[in-house]
Amino acid sequence: MWSSCVRTRSMLSPTTLCVCNEKTALSFLKIWFMLQYEWNRNQRFLFQAAIAFAMSHHLDLEFNVSNILVCDETPRVSFWFVVTSPDDPSRLVGKESVELAVRASRSRINNILLLNDATLEFIGVLPTLAAPVKPATPSWLIVFGVVIGIIGAGIVFLLVSTVVQKKRYVDDDEEAQMKRMAGNEGICNTSFSECDRNTQM
Amino acid sequence: MGEEKNPGTEERPKWDNKVQYLLTCIGFAVGIGNLWRFPYLCQIYGGGAFLIPYLIALVFQGLPLLYLELAIGQRLRMGSIGVWKNISPMLGGVGIASMVVSFLVSMFYNTIIAWVLWYFFNSFQNPLPWSQCPLNANQTGYSSECEKSTSVNYFWYRETLNITEDIGISGSLQWWMVICLATAWCVIYICFIKGIDSMGKAVYVTATFPYLVLTIFLIRALTLPGATDGLVYLFTPDWEILKKPQVWLDAATQIFFSLSVAFGGLIAFSSYNAERNDCERDALVVGITNSATSLYGSIPIFSILGFKARTNFNTCLEQNILTLTNHFDIAERNMTVENYDQWFDYLNVTHPGDIASLPLRVCDLQNFLDQSASGTGLAFIVFTEAVLEMPGSQVWAVLFFVMLLSLGLSSMFGNVEGVLTPLQELKLVPKWLPHEVLTAIVCLVSFLIGLIFTLGSGNYWVEVFNAYVGSVPLLIIAFCEMVGVAYIYGMKTFSEDIYFMTGRRPNIYWKACWMVISPLMLLVVFVAYVALQAGTYPTYPAWNPNYENFPQTETKEYPKWVFGIIVALVVVPILSIPVVAVYNLIRCGMKKSNANVSGPNPYSNEAFEIETQERNTQSI
């Protein structure tokens, strides 16, 4: 059985049995973390559990934490890991299926470890690009609709009010002006009004 | 007497109060250019040192022109066509030229407002649409055009403009741009629907809101990291640069175009004033406020640009740190932005071969600061990118675009006024057509012609209009205005008019400027400008994804037919000046010869020439 080494990057504590090394890896996958927390044995355990979950989910077999072997850790928090088959601990699971499992449950693994695609990298496994969410109606159309609605209503209102005003003025013309004339004549004789700008010489 | 006036049809509209008038003039003068042109010029022309030619140009060229326009508008109480016909029938063409220029400028300026509206509509999303690249066709990666340039560039060039590679390739009408343009014209229409009654109310908001937003941005920007880098970069004076004549030319043109003179809008606005109004103080207020706004606005702009440069620099360093950390398996967080230089030097000494093989980027803060932009590049690319890094991006984006909207709208008011008032004075419009319908027709016609700018090549056309319509014709009109008032109208008559309006005669400074200094400066600026333009064949930067140096823009020459259009755009507006002058000369000559034949005219007693002239022209 050819071995498959999936290399990851994380910080280190003394390793146990190391099954893989660069010579046995057909190609190496690195993984590195940018951690907000300190890497220790418990964190590594959580990582192993997450990978076990991903493998179980993908292959429908029951993987245990002991099936995930971590080795060659560096202070960078980078290491290799290998997955052994649950039925036969000396047999390694092929790299392709590990890759596929990781890719399928990538977001879940990210969330478990409180990391994201930028801070956790499985070298060789490209993150599937999340398609940007496209709502049914582009939101800009909604804003546009609101704005144009308000403006349209405003225009209609102003035009209608102007028309109504003009009509009222025309209707009241005769009566109102007569009233005004009668009321004002004793008070202000408009013939000599200084504010009449059309005064002819 | 007791002549019954029908209020609203014969009486000239009036401002509700002085504040409205001042805000309208300030709003007209203060436009988007104050924010996206002045800081750029300040930066490339040696920071603080640029203020010297700028202030000199303001004092000797900007303020006299401004005062002149406000004074003649207020005294003669007519729009640009009536005013110049009044001063001398031969100068009637100046008013027509102003009207044509205002019309052409308002068309492309409203396109800019349409772009601002588009960005405004798109700012109400999380995440902002220009923060991510879209996926390509088969969803395996990001769109290649977006990856090679940035997501911000992609959003501007592809999703907003859908720009073609060449001005000759028109593309099709971009429907989203069409509806944004329609919205922009509807906004203009609703503000103008009742003439200056409605516009005067609108300016309370559009003229003051930008200052509010600028202050908010100022406070926010000064607290951002890297703000001081930008400010230091902006204001560090480089006195050597004052020896270049280009600086003085750009200062003079900046002042001139910034104050929005020669459009006819200012004449129209001041014609609605009371007769005895201190227009000297108004001119000083408007001119100084305009320059002060430019200065005030450049502080937050450059703080934010400094922040953007610092952020890009940090991102660049962090990428390098990641590459190095991964390669050398250094412990996490041992190498940081602060000690990067020491680590780099150490690694370069110990492992030079490895360092050479790694794809490390050169990170230079000065380089990032130098990536300045002006115009649409500043607003829609640089600033939108900066906004992405600020917490609460949507709020800042919305605020910024509403501010640009207010600035643009208040300038558009002046432009449209410069079209509407002369139209009514030309007496081409039948009397039974209500003002609202005329405004609607003007808006509709401008919208339909402005659809050119919503084509795929629209941005290139906006650049053409911006560079050629809004430049040389205005210089010529301003020169004719100044010479017309100082020499044809007569400085004596003008001084008397000012004495009538303000109660004091203009002092020696104003007279010297109007008669000698300003026309001379305008002439020099005009000649230098034309000489510089005529030296090289005009070119334009084209966005071509297939260009080998993409994402840099490709410099292309304008095709011959576009060059012809450019020449037409420059010549047609000012054509009216000589045409009307010649026409009137001929008519005057014919009249004189007729008058000599028939003897003294019993209907025209030259003793009362001035007043009869005024009365005739007032009873339009």
Short mmCIF file of N, CA and C in Angstrom, two decimals, chain B residues 226-310:
data_model
loop_
_atom_site.label_atom_id
_atom_site.label_comp_id
_atom_site.label_asym_id
_atom_site.label_seq_id
_atom_site.Cartn_x
_atom_site.Cartn_y
_atom_site.Cartn_z
N GLY B 226 -2.35 55.51 10.08
CA GLY B 226 -1.81 55.89 8.78
C GLY B 226 -2.31 57.23 8.31
N ALA B 227 -3.22 57.85 9.08
CA ALA B 227 -3.75 59.15 8.66
C ALA B 227 -2.64 60.18 8.60
N THR B 228 -1.76 60.12 9.58
CA THR B 228 -0.69 61.11 9.62
C THR B 228 0.25 60.94 8.42
N ASP B 229 0.44 59.71 7.97
CA ASP B 229 1.28 59.52 6.79
C ASP B 229 0.72 60.32 5.63
N GLY B 230 -0.59 60.18 5.42
CA GLY B 230 -1.22 60.87 4.31
C GLY B 230 -1.13 62.37 4.44
N LEU B 231 -1.38 62.88 5.64
CA LEU B 231 -1.38 64.32 5.82
C LEU B 231 0.01 64.90 5.64
N VAL B 232 1.00 64.22 6.21
CA VAL B 232 2.38 64.69 6.05
C VAL B 232 2.73 64.71 4.58
N TYR B 233 2.35 63.66 3.88
CA TYR B 233 2.64 63.56 2.45
C TYR B 233 1.98 64.70 1.69
N LEU B 234 0.75 65.04 2.09
CA LEU B 234 0.01 66.07 1.37
C LEU B 234 0.61 67.44 1.60
N PHE B 235 0.95 67.73 2.85
CA PHE B 235 1.29 69.10 3.17
C PHE B 235 2.78 69.40 3.20
N THR B 236 3.62 68.39 3.02
CA THR B 236 5.05 68.70 3.02
C THR B 236 5.38 69.57 1.84
N PRO B 237 5.80 70.79 2.07
CA PRO B 237 6.02 71.67 0.93
C PRO B 237 7.30 71.33 0.20
N ASP B 238 7.19 71.37 -1.10
CA ASP B 238 8.37 71.16 -1.94
C ASP B 238 8.54 72.43 -2.74
N TRP B 239 9.35 73.35 -2.23
CA TRP B 239 9.42 74.68 -2.82
C TRP B 239 10.02 74.66 -4.21
N GLU B 240 10.81 73.64 -4.51
CA GLU B 240 11.46 73.57 -5.82
C GLU B 240 10.45 73.54 -6.94
N ILE B 241 9.31 72.96 -6.62
CA ILE B 241 8.35 72.71 -7.68
C ILE B 241 7.71 73.99 -8.19
N LEU B 242 7.84 75.08 -7.40
CA LEU B 242 7.23 76.34 -7.82
C LEU B 242 7.94 76.92 -9.04
N LYS B 243 9.10 76.37 -9.37
CA LYS B 243 9.81 76.91 -10.53
C LYS B 243 9.21 76.40 -11.83
N LYS B 244 8.39 75.37 -11.73
CA LYS B 244 7.81 74.84 -12.97
C LYS B 244 6.59 75.65 -13.36
N PRO B 245 6.52 76.11 -14.61
CA PRO B 245 5.37 76.93 -15.01
C PRO B 245 4.06 76.16 -15.00
N GLN B 246 4.16 74.84 -15.16
CA GLN B 246 2.96 74.02 -15.19
C GLN B 246 2.15 74.18 -13.91
N VAL B 247 2.86 74.41 -12.80
CA VAL B 247 2.19 74.54 -11.51
C VAL B 247 1.29 75.76 -11.51
N TRP B 248 1.85 76.88 -12.02
CA TRP B 248 1.09 78.12 -12.02
C TRP B 248 -0.12 77.99 -12.95
N LEU B 249 0.10 77.33 -14.08
CA LEU B 249 -1.00 77.14 -15.01
C LEU B 249 -2.11 76.32 -14.38
N ASP B 250 -1.74 75.24 -13.72
CA ASP B 250 -2.76 74.39 -13.11
C ASP B 250 -3.46 75.10 -11.96
N ALA B 251 -2.71 75.93 -11.22
CA ALA B 251 -3.37 76.67 -10.13
C ALA B 251 -4.40 77.62 -10.70
N ALA B 252 -4.02 78.32 -11.78
CA ALA B 252 -4.95 79.28 -12.36
C ALA B 252 -6.17 78.58 -12.94
N THR B 253 -5.94 77.47 -13.65
CA THR B 253 -7.10 76.78 -14.22
C THR B 253 -7.96 76.18 -13.12
N GLN B 254 -7.34 75.71 -12.08
CA GLN B 254 -8.13 75.11 -11.00
C GLN B 254 -9.04 76.15 -10.36
N ILE B 255 -8.49 77.33 -10.09
CA ILE B 255 -9.31 78.38 -9.49
C ILE B 255 -10.44 78.75 -10.42
N PHE B 256 -10.08 78.90 -11.69
CA PHE B 256 -11.07 79.36 -12.64
C PHE B 256 -12.23 78.38 -12.76
N PHE B 257 -11.91 77.09 -12.95
CA PHE B 257 -12.98 76.13 -13.12
C PHE B 257 -13.69 75.84 -11.81
N SER B 258 -12.97 76.03 -10.71
CA SER B 258 -13.60 75.73 -9.43
C SER B 258 -14.70 76.72 -9.10
N LEU B 259 -14.51 77.98 -9.51
CA LEU B 259 -15.49 79.00 -9.12
C LEU B 259 -16.73 78.99 -10.01
N SER B 260 -16.72 78.20 -11.09
CA SER B 260 -17.89 78.10 -11.96
C SER B 260 -18.30 79.45 -12.52
N VAL B 261 -17.33 80.26 -12.93
CA VAL B 261 -17.68 81.51 -13.60
C VAL B 261 -17.81 81.22 -15.09
N ALA B 262 -18.36 82.16 -15.81
CA ALA B 262 -18.55 82.11 -17.26
C ALA B 262 -19.62 81.11 -17.68
N PHE B 263 -20.32 80.48 -16.71
CA PHE B 263 -21.40 79.59 -17.10
C PHE B 263 -22.70 80.34 -17.29
N GLY B 264 -22.76 81.54 -16.74
CA GLY B 264 -24.02 82.27 -16.82
C GLY B 264 -24.92 82.00 -15.64
N GLY B 265 -24.60 80.97 -14.87
CA GLY B 265 -25.45 80.63 -13.73
C GLY B 265 -25.37 81.67 -12.64
N LEU B 266 -24.15 82.17 -12.39
CA LEU B 266 -23.99 83.16 -11.32
C LEU B 266 -24.69 84.47 -11.68
N ILE B 267 -24.64 84.84 -12.96
CA ILE B 267 -25.33 86.05 -13.39
C ILE B 267 -26.83 85.89 -13.15
N ALA B 268 -27.34 84.72 -13.51
CA ALA B 268 -28.78 84.47 -13.32
C ALA B 268 -29.14 84.53 -11.84
N PHE B 269 -28.33 83.90 -11.00
CA PHE B 269 -28.65 83.89 -9.57
C PHE B 269 -28.67 85.29 -8.98
N SER B 270 -27.67 86.09 -9.35
CA SER B 270 -27.61 87.42 -8.72
C SER B 270 -28.66 88.34 -9.30
N SER B 271 -29.22 87.99 -10.47
CA SER B 271 -30.25 88.84 -11.03
C SER B 271 -31.55 88.76 -10.25
N TYR B 272 -31.68 87.73 -9.42
CA TYR B 272 -32.89 87.63 -8.62
C TYR B 272 -32.76 88.35 -7.29
N ASN B 273 -31.64 89.04 -7.10
CA ASN B 273 -31.42 89.74 -5.84
C ASN B 273 -32.15 91.06 -5.82
N ALA B 274 -32.22 91.63 -4.62
CA ALA B 274 -32.68 93.01 -4.50
C ALA B 274 -31.63 93.90 -5.16
N GLU B 275 -32.06 95.08 -5.57
CA GLU B 275 -31.13 95.92 -6.31
C GLU B 275 -29.98 96.42 -5.47
N ARG B 276 -30.29 96.77 -4.24
CA ARG B 276 -29.22 97.30 -3.41
C ARG B 276 -28.74 96.21 -2.47
N ASN B 277 -27.80 95.45 -2.96
CA ASN B 277 -27.29 94.35 -2.18
C ASN B 277 -25.77 94.41 -2.28
N ASP B 278 -25.10 94.14 -1.17
CA ASP B 278 -23.65 94.29 -1.18
C ASP B 278 -23.02 93.11 -1.89
N CYS B 279 -22.86 93.23 -3.21
CA CYS B 279 -22.35 92.09 -3.95
C CYS B 279 -20.85 91.93 -3.78
N GLU B 280 -20.16 92.97 -3.34
CA GLU B 280 -18.73 92.80 -3.12
C GLU B 280 -18.49 91.80 -2.00
N ARG B 281 -19.27 91.99 -0.92
CA ARG B 281 -19.10 91.06 0.20
C ARG B 281 -19.52 89.66 -0.21
N ASP B 282 -20.58 89.56 -1.01
CA ASP B 282 -21.03 88.24 -1.46
C ASP B 282 -19.94 87.54 -2.24
N ALA B 283 -19.29 88.31 -3.14
CA ALA B 283 -18.24 87.70 -3.96
C ALA B 283 -17.11 87.19 -3.09
N LEU B 284 -16.72 88.00 -2.12
CA LEU B 284 -15.64 87.58 -1.23
C LEU B 284 -16.04 86.34 -0.45
N VAL B 285 -17.29 86.33 0.04
CA VAL B 285 -17.74 85.17 0.81
C VAL B 285 -17.70 83.91 -0.03
N VAL B 286 -18.26 84.00 -1.25
CA VAL B 286 -18.34 82.81 -2.09
C VAL B 286 -16.95 82.33 -2.47
N GLY B 287 -16.10 83.26 -2.90
CA GLY B 287 -14.77 82.87 -3.35
C GLY B 287 -13.94 82.25 -2.24
N ILE B 288 -13.97 82.90 -1.07
CA ILE B 288 -13.14 82.39 0.02
C ILE B 288 -13.71 81.07 0.55
N THR B 289 -15.04 80.98 0.61
CA THR B 289 -15.62 79.71 1.06
C THR B 289 -15.25 78.58 0.13
N ASN B 290 -15.24 78.85 -1.18
CA ASN B 290 -14.90 77.82 -2.14
C ASN B 290 -13.49 77.28 -1.90
N SER B 291 -12.54 78.20 -1.73
CA SER B 291 -11.16 77.76 -1.52
C SER B 291 -10.99 77.09 -0.17
N ALA B 292 -11.67 77.65 0.83
CA ALA B 292 -11.57 77.05 2.16
C ALA B 292 -12.13 75.64 2.16
N THR B 293 -13.21 75.44 1.40
CA THR B 293 -13.79 74.09 1.33
C THR B 293 -12.81 73.12 0.70
N SER B 294 -12.12 73.58 -0.36
CA SER B 294 -11.12 72.71 -0.99
C SER B 294 -10.08 72.26 0.02
N LEU B 295 -9.59 73.23 0.77
CA LEU B 295 -8.57 72.92 1.76
C LEU B 295 -9.12 71.99 2.84
N TYR B 296 -10.29 72.35 3.33
CA TYR B 296 -10.89 71.58 4.41
C TYR B 296 -11.17 70.15 3.96
N GLY B 297 -11.61 70.02 2.72
CA GLY B 297 -11.94 68.69 2.23
C GLY B 297 -10.71 67.84 2.00
N SER B 298 -9.59 68.48 1.69
CA SER B 298 -8.41 67.67 1.38
C SER B 298 -7.86 66.99 2.62
N ILE B 299 -8.20 67.49 3.80
CA ILE B 299 -7.65 66.86 5.01
C ILE B 299 -8.23 65.46 5.22
N PRO B 300 -9.56 65.28 5.27
CA PRO B 300 -10.04 63.91 5.42
C PRO B 300 -9.69 63.04 4.23
N ILE B 301 -9.71 63.61 3.02
CA ILE B 301 -9.39 62.80 1.85
C ILE B 301 -8.00 62.21 1.99
N PHE B 302 -7.06 63.06 2.36
CA PHE B 302 -5.70 62.55 2.43
C PHE B 302 -5.43 61.72 3.66
N SER B 303 -6.17 61.96 4.73
CA SER B 303 -6.03 61.05 5.87
C SER B 303 -6.45 59.66 5.46
N ILE B 304 -7.56 59.59 4.71
CA ILE B 304 -8.06 58.28 4.31
C ILE B 304 -7.13 57.64 3.30
N LEU B 305 -6.54 58.46 2.41
CA LEU B 305 -5.60 57.88 1.46
C LEU B 305 -4.36 57.37 2.18
N GLY B 306 -3.93 58.10 3.23
CA GLY B 306 -2.80 57.63 4.01
C GLY B 306 -3.12 56.33 4.71
N PHE B 307 -4.35 56.23 5.22
CA PHE B 307 -4.79 55.01 5.87
C PHE B 307 -4.75 53.85 4.88
N LYS B 308 -5.23 54.12 3.66
CA LYS B 308 -5.25 53.07 2.65
C LYS B 308 -3.84 52.63 2.30
N ALA B 309 -2.93 53.60 2.18
CA ALA B 309 -1.55 53.25 1.85
C ALA B 309 -0.94 52.40 2.95
N ARG B 310 -1.19 52.81 4.19
CA ARG B 310 -0.64 52.06 5.32
C ARG B 310 -1.21 50.65 5.36
#
